[in-house]
Short mmCIF file of C-alpha atoms and ligand atoms in Angstrom, two decimals:
data_model
loop_
_atom_site.label_atom_id
_atom_site.label_comp_id
_atom_site.label_asym_id
_atom_site.label_seq_id
_atom_site.Cartn_x
_atom_site.Cartn_y
_atom_site.Cartn_z
CA MET N 241 -0.20 0.07 0.17
CA THR N 242 1.17 3.72 -0.80
CA ILE N 243 0.84 7.02 1.09
CA LEU N 244 0.13 9.84 -0.91
CA VAL N 245 1.93 12.92 0.32
CA THR N 246 0.56 16.75 -0.95
CA GLY N 247 2.49 19.71 -0.25
CA ALA N 248 5.63 17.40 -0.78
CA THR N 249 7.86 20.43 -2.19
CA GLY N 250 7.02 22.40 1.47
CA ARG N 251 8.83 22.39 4.59
CA VAL N 252 6.78 20.04 6.48
CA GLY N 253 6.44 17.88 3.31
CA ARG N 254 10.16 17.50 2.54
CA CYS N 255 11.15 16.38 6.23
CA LEU N 256 8.07 13.81 6.03
CA ILE N 257 9.30 12.48 2.92
CA LYS N 258 12.72 11.78 4.56
CA ARG N 259 11.26 9.85 7.35
CA LEU N 260 8.87 7.91 5.24
CA HIS N 261 11.61 7.03 2.67
CA ALA N 262 13.82 6.13 5.68
CA ALA N 263 11.32 3.83 6.81
CA LYS N 264 11.19 2.15 3.34
CA GLN N 265 7.43 3.05 3.24
CA PRO N 266 6.13 3.27 -0.32
CA ILE N 267 5.29 6.88 -1.27
CA LEU N 268 3.75 8.85 -4.38
CA LEU N 269 4.36 12.45 -4.32
CA ALA N 270 1.61 14.94 -5.41
CA THR N 271 3.44 18.42 -6.63
CA ARG N 272 2.48 21.15 -9.10
CA SER N 273 5.33 20.29 -11.32
CA GLY N 274 4.64 16.74 -11.44
CA SER N 275 8.01 15.82 -10.42
CA PHE N 276 10.50 15.59 -7.66
CA ASP N 277 14.17 14.77 -6.87
CA GLU N 278 15.21 11.16 -7.42
CA PRO N 279 14.36 8.44 -6.45
CA HIS N 280 10.98 9.67 -5.60
CA LYS N 281 8.01 9.00 -7.69
CA ALA N 282 5.68 12.15 -8.39
CA VAL N 283 2.67 12.93 -10.04
CA LYS N 284 1.21 16.66 -11.39
CA PHE N 285 -1.62 17.64 -8.86
CA ASP N 286 -3.05 21.16 -8.44
CA TRP N 287 -5.64 21.63 -5.83
CA PHE N 288 -7.15 24.33 -7.82
CA ASP N 289 -7.30 22.06 -10.92
CA GLY N 290 -9.80 19.18 -10.32
CA LYS N 291 -8.83 17.67 -13.31
CA THR N 292 -5.65 16.52 -11.84
CA TYR N 293 -7.30 14.76 -8.36
CA GLU N 294 -7.68 11.38 -10.50
CA ALA N 295 -3.93 11.51 -11.36
CA PRO N 296 -2.55 9.64 -8.32
CA PHE N 297 -4.85 6.90 -8.37
CA ASP N 298 -3.93 6.18 -12.18
CA VAL N 299 -0.41 6.25 -11.23
CA VAL N 300 -0.77 3.99 -8.32
CA SER N 301 -3.95 2.06 -7.58
CA ALA N 302 -2.95 1.09 -3.88
CA ILE N 303 -3.04 4.53 -2.14
CA ASP N 304 -4.56 3.99 1.19
CA LYS N 305 -3.49 6.76 2.99
CA VAL N 306 -2.80 10.53 1.98
CA PHE N 307 -1.12 13.70 3.86
CA LEU N 308 -2.84 16.71 3.22
CA ILE N 309 -1.37 20.11 2.70
CA GLN N 310 -3.13 23.06 1.02
CA PRO N 311 -2.14 26.42 0.05
CA ALA N 312 -3.13 29.65 1.96
CA VAL N 313 -6.66 29.72 1.05
CA SER N 314 -9.74 31.17 3.27
CA ASP N 315 -12.00 28.26 2.01
CA PRO N 316 -9.53 25.09 1.88
CA LEU N 317 -12.82 22.69 2.34
CA VAL N 318 -13.97 23.75 -1.42
CA TYR N 319 -10.94 21.93 -2.58
CA LEU N 320 -10.62 19.25 -0.22
CA LYS N 321 -13.93 17.71 0.03
CA PRO N 322 -14.31 16.44 -3.61
CA PHE N 323 -10.59 15.25 -3.28
CA VAL N 324 -11.26 13.38 -0.24
CA GLU N 325 -14.80 12.11 -1.56
CA LEU N 326 -12.94 10.51 -4.53
CA ALA N 327 -10.23 9.22 -2.79
CA ILE N 328 -12.62 7.57 -0.51
CA THR N 329 -13.82 5.79 -3.46
CA LYS N 330 -10.53 5.13 -4.57
CA GLY N 331 -9.88 3.10 -1.33
CA VAL N 332 -8.08 5.67 0.87
CA LYS N 333 -8.62 4.40 4.35
CA ARG N 334 -6.60 7.27 6.46
CA PHE N 335 -6.16 11.06 5.98
CA VAL N 336 -3.76 13.23 7.66
CA TYR N 337 -4.26 17.10 7.74
CA VAL N 338 -2.36 19.84 8.99
CA SER N 339 -4.58 22.65 11.11
CA SER N 340 -3.39 24.75 13.89
CA SER N 341 -3.19 24.65 17.65
CA ALA N 342 -5.40 27.45 18.03
CA LEU N 343 -8.39 26.29 15.93
CA GLU N 344 -11.27 23.71 16.83
CA ALA N 345 -13.07 21.67 14.86
CA GLY N 346 -15.71 24.18 13.31
CA ASP N 347 -13.80 27.19 13.71
CA MET N 348 -12.99 29.23 10.52
CA VAL N 349 -10.68 27.93 7.20
CA HIS N 350 -9.13 24.73 8.63
CA GLY N 351 -11.17 24.27 11.50
CA LYS N 352 -14.03 23.84 8.83
CA VAL N 353 -11.77 20.98 7.18
CA HIS N 354 -11.43 19.44 10.87
CA GLU N 355 -15.21 19.41 11.08
CA TYR N 356 -16.11 17.73 7.89
CA LEU N 357 -13.32 14.91 8.48
CA ALA N 358 -14.64 14.28 11.84
CA ARG N 359 -18.28 14.04 10.46
CA ARG N 360 -17.48 12.28 7.63
CA GLY N 361 -16.74 8.88 9.16
CA VAL N 362 -13.29 8.06 7.89
CA ASP N 363 -10.25 7.34 9.66
CA TYR N 364 -8.43 10.58 10.17
CA TYR N 365 -5.90 12.92 12.00
CA VAL N 366 -5.99 16.47 12.16
CA LEU N 367 -2.42 17.72 13.53
CA ARG N 368 -2.53 21.03 15.48
CA PRO N 369 0.56 22.51 15.29
CA THR N 370 1.48 25.83 17.05
CA THR N 371 3.49 28.43 15.20
CA PHE N 372 6.41 27.35 13.24
CA THR N 373 9.70 27.71 14.25
CA GLU N 374 11.06 28.45 10.69
CA ASN N 375 8.60 31.20 10.46
CA PHE N 376 11.39 33.32 11.87
CA GLY N 377 13.36 32.50 8.42
CA VAL N 378 10.41 32.88 6.33
CA ALA N 379 7.65 34.75 7.00
CA PHE N 380 9.21 37.24 9.85
CA ARG N 381 12.60 37.53 7.90
CA PRO N 382 11.73 40.40 5.78
CA THR N 383 11.05 42.51 8.80
CA ILE N 384 13.72 41.22 10.94
CA ASN N 385 16.46 41.94 8.21
CA MET N 386 14.69 45.09 7.18
CA PHE N 387 13.66 46.75 10.49
CA ASP N 388 15.35 44.64 13.32
CA SER N 389 11.84 44.16 14.23
CA VAL N 390 9.21 41.15 14.08
CA PHE N 391 5.49 41.90 14.63
CA SER N 392 2.50 40.00 16.00
CA ALA N 393 -0.58 40.39 17.73
CA SER N 394 0.21 37.97 20.30
CA GLY N 395 0.71 40.37 23.06
CA GLY N 396 2.42 38.71 26.26
CA GLY N 397 0.92 35.58 25.17
CA LYS N 398 3.63 32.53 24.92
CA SER N 399 3.59 30.00 22.27
CA ALA N 400 6.02 26.54 22.14
CA PHE N 401 7.32 27.14 18.62
CA VAL N 402 7.65 24.17 16.76
CA SER N 403 10.03 22.71 14.16
CA VAL N 404 8.77 21.43 10.90
CA GLU N 405 10.75 18.69 11.72
CA ASP N 406 8.97 17.96 14.66
CA VAL N 407 5.55 18.66 13.00
CA ALA N 408 6.86 15.69 10.26
CA GLN N 409 7.41 13.44 13.11
CA ALA N 410 3.95 13.89 14.37
CA ALA N 411 2.68 13.35 10.82
CA PHE N 412 5.06 10.13 10.09
CA THR N 413 3.62 8.88 13.37
CA ALA N 414 0.00 9.61 12.58
CA LEU N 415 0.47 8.01 9.11
CA VAL N 416 2.46 4.61 9.98
CA ALA N 417 0.17 3.87 13.08
CA GLU N 418 -1.03 0.60 12.87
CA LYS N 419 -4.12 1.58 15.01
CA SER N 420 -5.93 4.90 15.27
CA PRO N 421 -5.31 6.66 18.55
CA ASN N 422 -8.27 8.04 20.46
CA LEU N 423 -7.40 11.25 20.48
CA ARG N 424 -7.44 12.39 16.44
CA ASP N 425 -6.57 15.94 16.80
CA PRO N 426 -3.45 16.23 18.68
CA ILE N 427 -1.77 19.52 19.02
CA VAL N 428 1.83 19.82 18.13
CA VAL N 429 4.21 21.68 20.25
CA GLY N 430 7.99 22.44 20.68
CA PRO N 431 9.89 22.02 23.89
CA GLN N 432 9.34 25.54 25.66
CA LEU N 433 7.12 28.18 25.81
CA TYR N 434 8.28 31.63 24.70
CA SER N 435 6.45 35.16 24.15
CA MET N 436 7.50 37.03 20.99
CA ASP N 437 9.29 39.30 23.44
CA GLU N 438 11.42 36.24 24.82
CA ALA N 439 11.74 34.99 21.20
CA ALA N 440 12.95 38.56 19.71
CA GLU N 441 15.57 38.51 22.70
CA ILE N 442 16.71 35.01 22.02
CA LEU N 443 17.37 36.29 18.32
CA SER N 444 19.05 39.29 19.24
CA ASN N 445 21.37 37.38 21.74
CA VAL N 446 22.29 35.02 18.96
CA LEU N 447 22.67 37.87 16.11
CA GLY N 448 24.56 40.52 18.46
CA ARG N 449 22.12 43.12 17.15
CA LYS N 450 18.88 44.22 18.95
CA ILE N 451 15.71 42.57 17.38
CA THR N 452 12.43 44.01 18.76
CA HIS N 453 8.62 42.87 18.89
CA GLU N 454 6.13 45.00 17.63
CA ASP N 455 3.06 44.17 19.22
CA LEU N 456 -0.04 44.99 17.33
CA SER N 457 -3.79 45.03 17.69
CA PRO N 458 -5.84 42.05 15.84
CA GLU N 459 -7.26 44.54 13.17
CA GLU N 460 -3.61 46.32 12.88
CA TYR N 461 -2.44 42.86 12.52
CA THR N 462 -4.85 41.75 9.80
CA GLN N 463 -4.59 45.04 7.83
CA ARG N 464 -0.53 44.30 7.73
CA LEU N 465 -1.01 41.07 6.14
CA LYS N 466 -3.78 42.27 3.78
CA ASN N 467 -0.99 45.18 2.57
CA ILE N 468 1.32 42.38 1.65
CA GLY N 469 -1.17 40.75 -0.59
CA MET N 470 -2.74 38.16 1.83
CA GLU N 471 -6.08 37.12 1.40
CA ALA N 472 -8.68 39.07 3.96
CA LYS N 473 -10.42 36.10 5.80
CA TYR N 474 -6.86 34.06 5.91
CA ALA N 475 -5.57 37.05 7.45
CA GLU N 476 -8.15 37.33 9.73
CA MET N 477 -7.76 33.69 10.61
CA LEU N 478 -3.94 34.37 11.70
CA ALA N 479 -5.17 37.25 13.74
CA PHE N 480 -7.68 34.96 15.47
CA ILE N 481 -4.89 32.62 16.17
CA GLN N 482 -2.52 35.47 17.45
CA SER N 483 -5.21 36.73 19.86
CA LYS N 484 -5.94 33.20 21.20
CA TYR N 485 -2.03 33.16 22.18
CA ALA N 486 -2.53 36.46 23.60
CA ASN N 487 -5.24 35.17 26.15
CA GLY N 488 -3.03 32.18 26.86
CA SER N 489 -4.49 29.37 24.85
CA GLU N 490 -0.71 27.89 24.40
CA GLU N 491 -0.03 27.96 28.23
CA ALA N 492 -3.29 26.06 28.53
CA ALA N 493 -2.42 23.40 25.63
CA ALA N 494 0.66 22.42 27.18
CA LYS N 495 -1.14 21.04 30.23
CA LEU N 496 -3.56 18.86 28.25
CA PRO N 497 -2.98 15.25 27.69
CA GLY N 498 -1.99 13.68 24.60
CA ILE N 499 0.04 16.58 23.08
CA PHE N 500 2.86 15.90 20.82
CA VAL N 501 6.09 17.69 22.20
CA GLY N 502 8.86 17.95 19.92
CA THR N 503 12.50 18.26 20.63
CA HIS N 504 13.80 20.81 18.15
CA SER N 505 14.55 24.23 20.16
CA LEU N 506 13.80 27.75 18.97
CA VAL N 507 17.42 28.61 20.26
CA ASP N 508 19.22 25.95 18.26
CA TYR N 509 17.54 27.10 15.24
CA PHE N 510 18.17 30.50 15.66
CA GLN N 511 22.24 29.33 16.11
CA ALA N 512 22.09 27.02 13.15
CA ASN N 513 20.46 29.40 10.52
CA LYS N 514 22.32 32.98 11.56
CA ASP N 515 23.19 33.67 8.17
CA LEU N 516 19.30 34.40 7.29
CA TRP N 517 19.23 37.44 9.44
CA ILE N 518 22.90 38.78 8.11
CA LYS N 519 21.81 42.54 6.69
N1 NAP V 218 3.65 28.38 9.38
C1 NAP V 218 2.98 28.22 10.81
O1 NAP V 218 3.25 28.64 11.75
C2 NAP V 218 1.76 27.11 10.95
C3 NAP V 218 1.54 26.88 11.70
C4 NAP V 218 0.28 25.55 11.87
C5 NAP V 218 -0.20 24.96 11.17
N2 NAP V 218 0.30 25.60 9.46
C6 NAP V 218 0.05 25.11 8.30
O2 NAP V 218 0.90 24.37 7.85
C7 NAP V 218 0.97 24.30 6.38
C8 NAP V 218 1.62 24.68 5.30
O3 NAP V 218 2.76 23.60 5.64
P1 NAP V 218 4.05 24.09 4.87
O4 NAP V 218 4.90 24.97 5.74
O5 NAP V 218 4.69 22.62 4.96
O6 NAP V 218 4.15 24.68 3.59
P2 NAP V 218 4.89 25.31 2.62
O7 NAP V 218 6.30 25.27 2.85
O8 NAP V 218 4.33 26.55 2.48
O9 NAP V 218 4.69 24.68 1.19
C9 NAP V 218 3.27 24.75 0.59
C10 NAP V 218 3.18 23.33 -0.29
O10 NAP V 218 2.12 23.61 -0.62
C11 NAP V 218 1.98 23.23 -2.11
N3 NAP V 218 1.15 24.17 -3.03
C12 NAP V 218 0.90 25.33 -3.08
N4 NAP V 218 -0.14 25.48 -3.99
C13 NAP V 218 -0.55 24.38 -4.55
C14 NAP V 218 -1.53 23.73 -5.29
N5 NAP V 218 -2.61 24.83 -5.89
N6 NAP V 218 -1.67 22.65 -5.64
C15 NAP V 218 -0.68 21.46 -4.92
N7 NAP V 218 0.15 22.15 -4.01
C16 NAP V 218 0.24 23.62 -3.96
C17 NAP V 218 3.51 24.13 -2.35
O11 NAP V 218 4.13 23.24 -3.48
P3 NAP V 218 4.80 24.28 -4.78
O12 NAP V 218 6.44 23.79 -4.32
O13 NAP V 218 4.29 23.62 -6.00
O14 NAP V 218 4.34 25.70 -4.33
C18 NAP V 218 4.28 23.15 -1.43
O15 NAP V 218 4.45 21.98 -1.25
C19 NAP V 218 -0.65 25.26 6.16
O16 NAP V 218 -1.73 24.54 6.13
C20 NAP V 218 -0.62 25.83 7.41
O17 NAP V 218 -1.71 26.51 7.46
C21 NAP V 218 1.50 26.59 9.66
#
């Protein structure tokens, strides 16, 4: 049986593929280009083009599990539902989706997918990671390098920044587990909680220059993301997540049973990737 991996060229996807390959799990990669590095087999797949949804099942008939990553759209269910419904008819038995620690089933965007999978009566996992550590090297990098500043709407609220390696490990565990656990929507966190002020201070110490944290209101934060081209509803979801952090959701989540705690620390990431923030 084969595991289909969407988002294969992305951060979590690449880390997941490494693990599945090492464990000798048969995999097929769904990519927009239809190709991937050797020795992996890939198929052309685009969430925005329903005509590509059949392609993975034409290439490999025995797909039984699917890892689901979607682009940043406010209505992921519009694309995901037809694909999942097709996949079920093709014999897929388990779906693993990536949502957010701050979203419950039924909440906006990923929460709608979570609700659908839970109601659909399939074997599913919705992994709910907190803020990715690697955001400092991607989404947060431009303002760090241009203005020595990182912005959020999380106030003094903490987040246990999680590495994409740890998210991939949680996904790997969910995909290869023989039996499904009772908890199907585990929160996935890193080893330690930090406020954004604390994270900026750690980065300052590593870089030897002052990085400040600009704390915005949810409205200002949404507007800032819209200004850089993000879809309004997606920006509102990110602001909603930030306001939950501001209200202590991550500190509360850290005490819940069944959370997945990763091992990769924020400090190690900063130290290993210092060059990303050289001006
Ligand atoms: N960043 C965070 O702090 C955070 C926290 C919690 C949850 N998440 C969730 O994590 C997920 C992102 O994971 P990631 O960081 O691994 O992703 P990523 O690095 O941003 O990569 C996105 C992947 O999606 C693919 N993709 C984009 N548009 C596509 C399309 N139209 N059809 C098919 N594939 C498409 C990309 O392929 P191409 O190479 O072709 O572009 C790429 O493989 C999101 O659902 C996000 O909500 C993120």
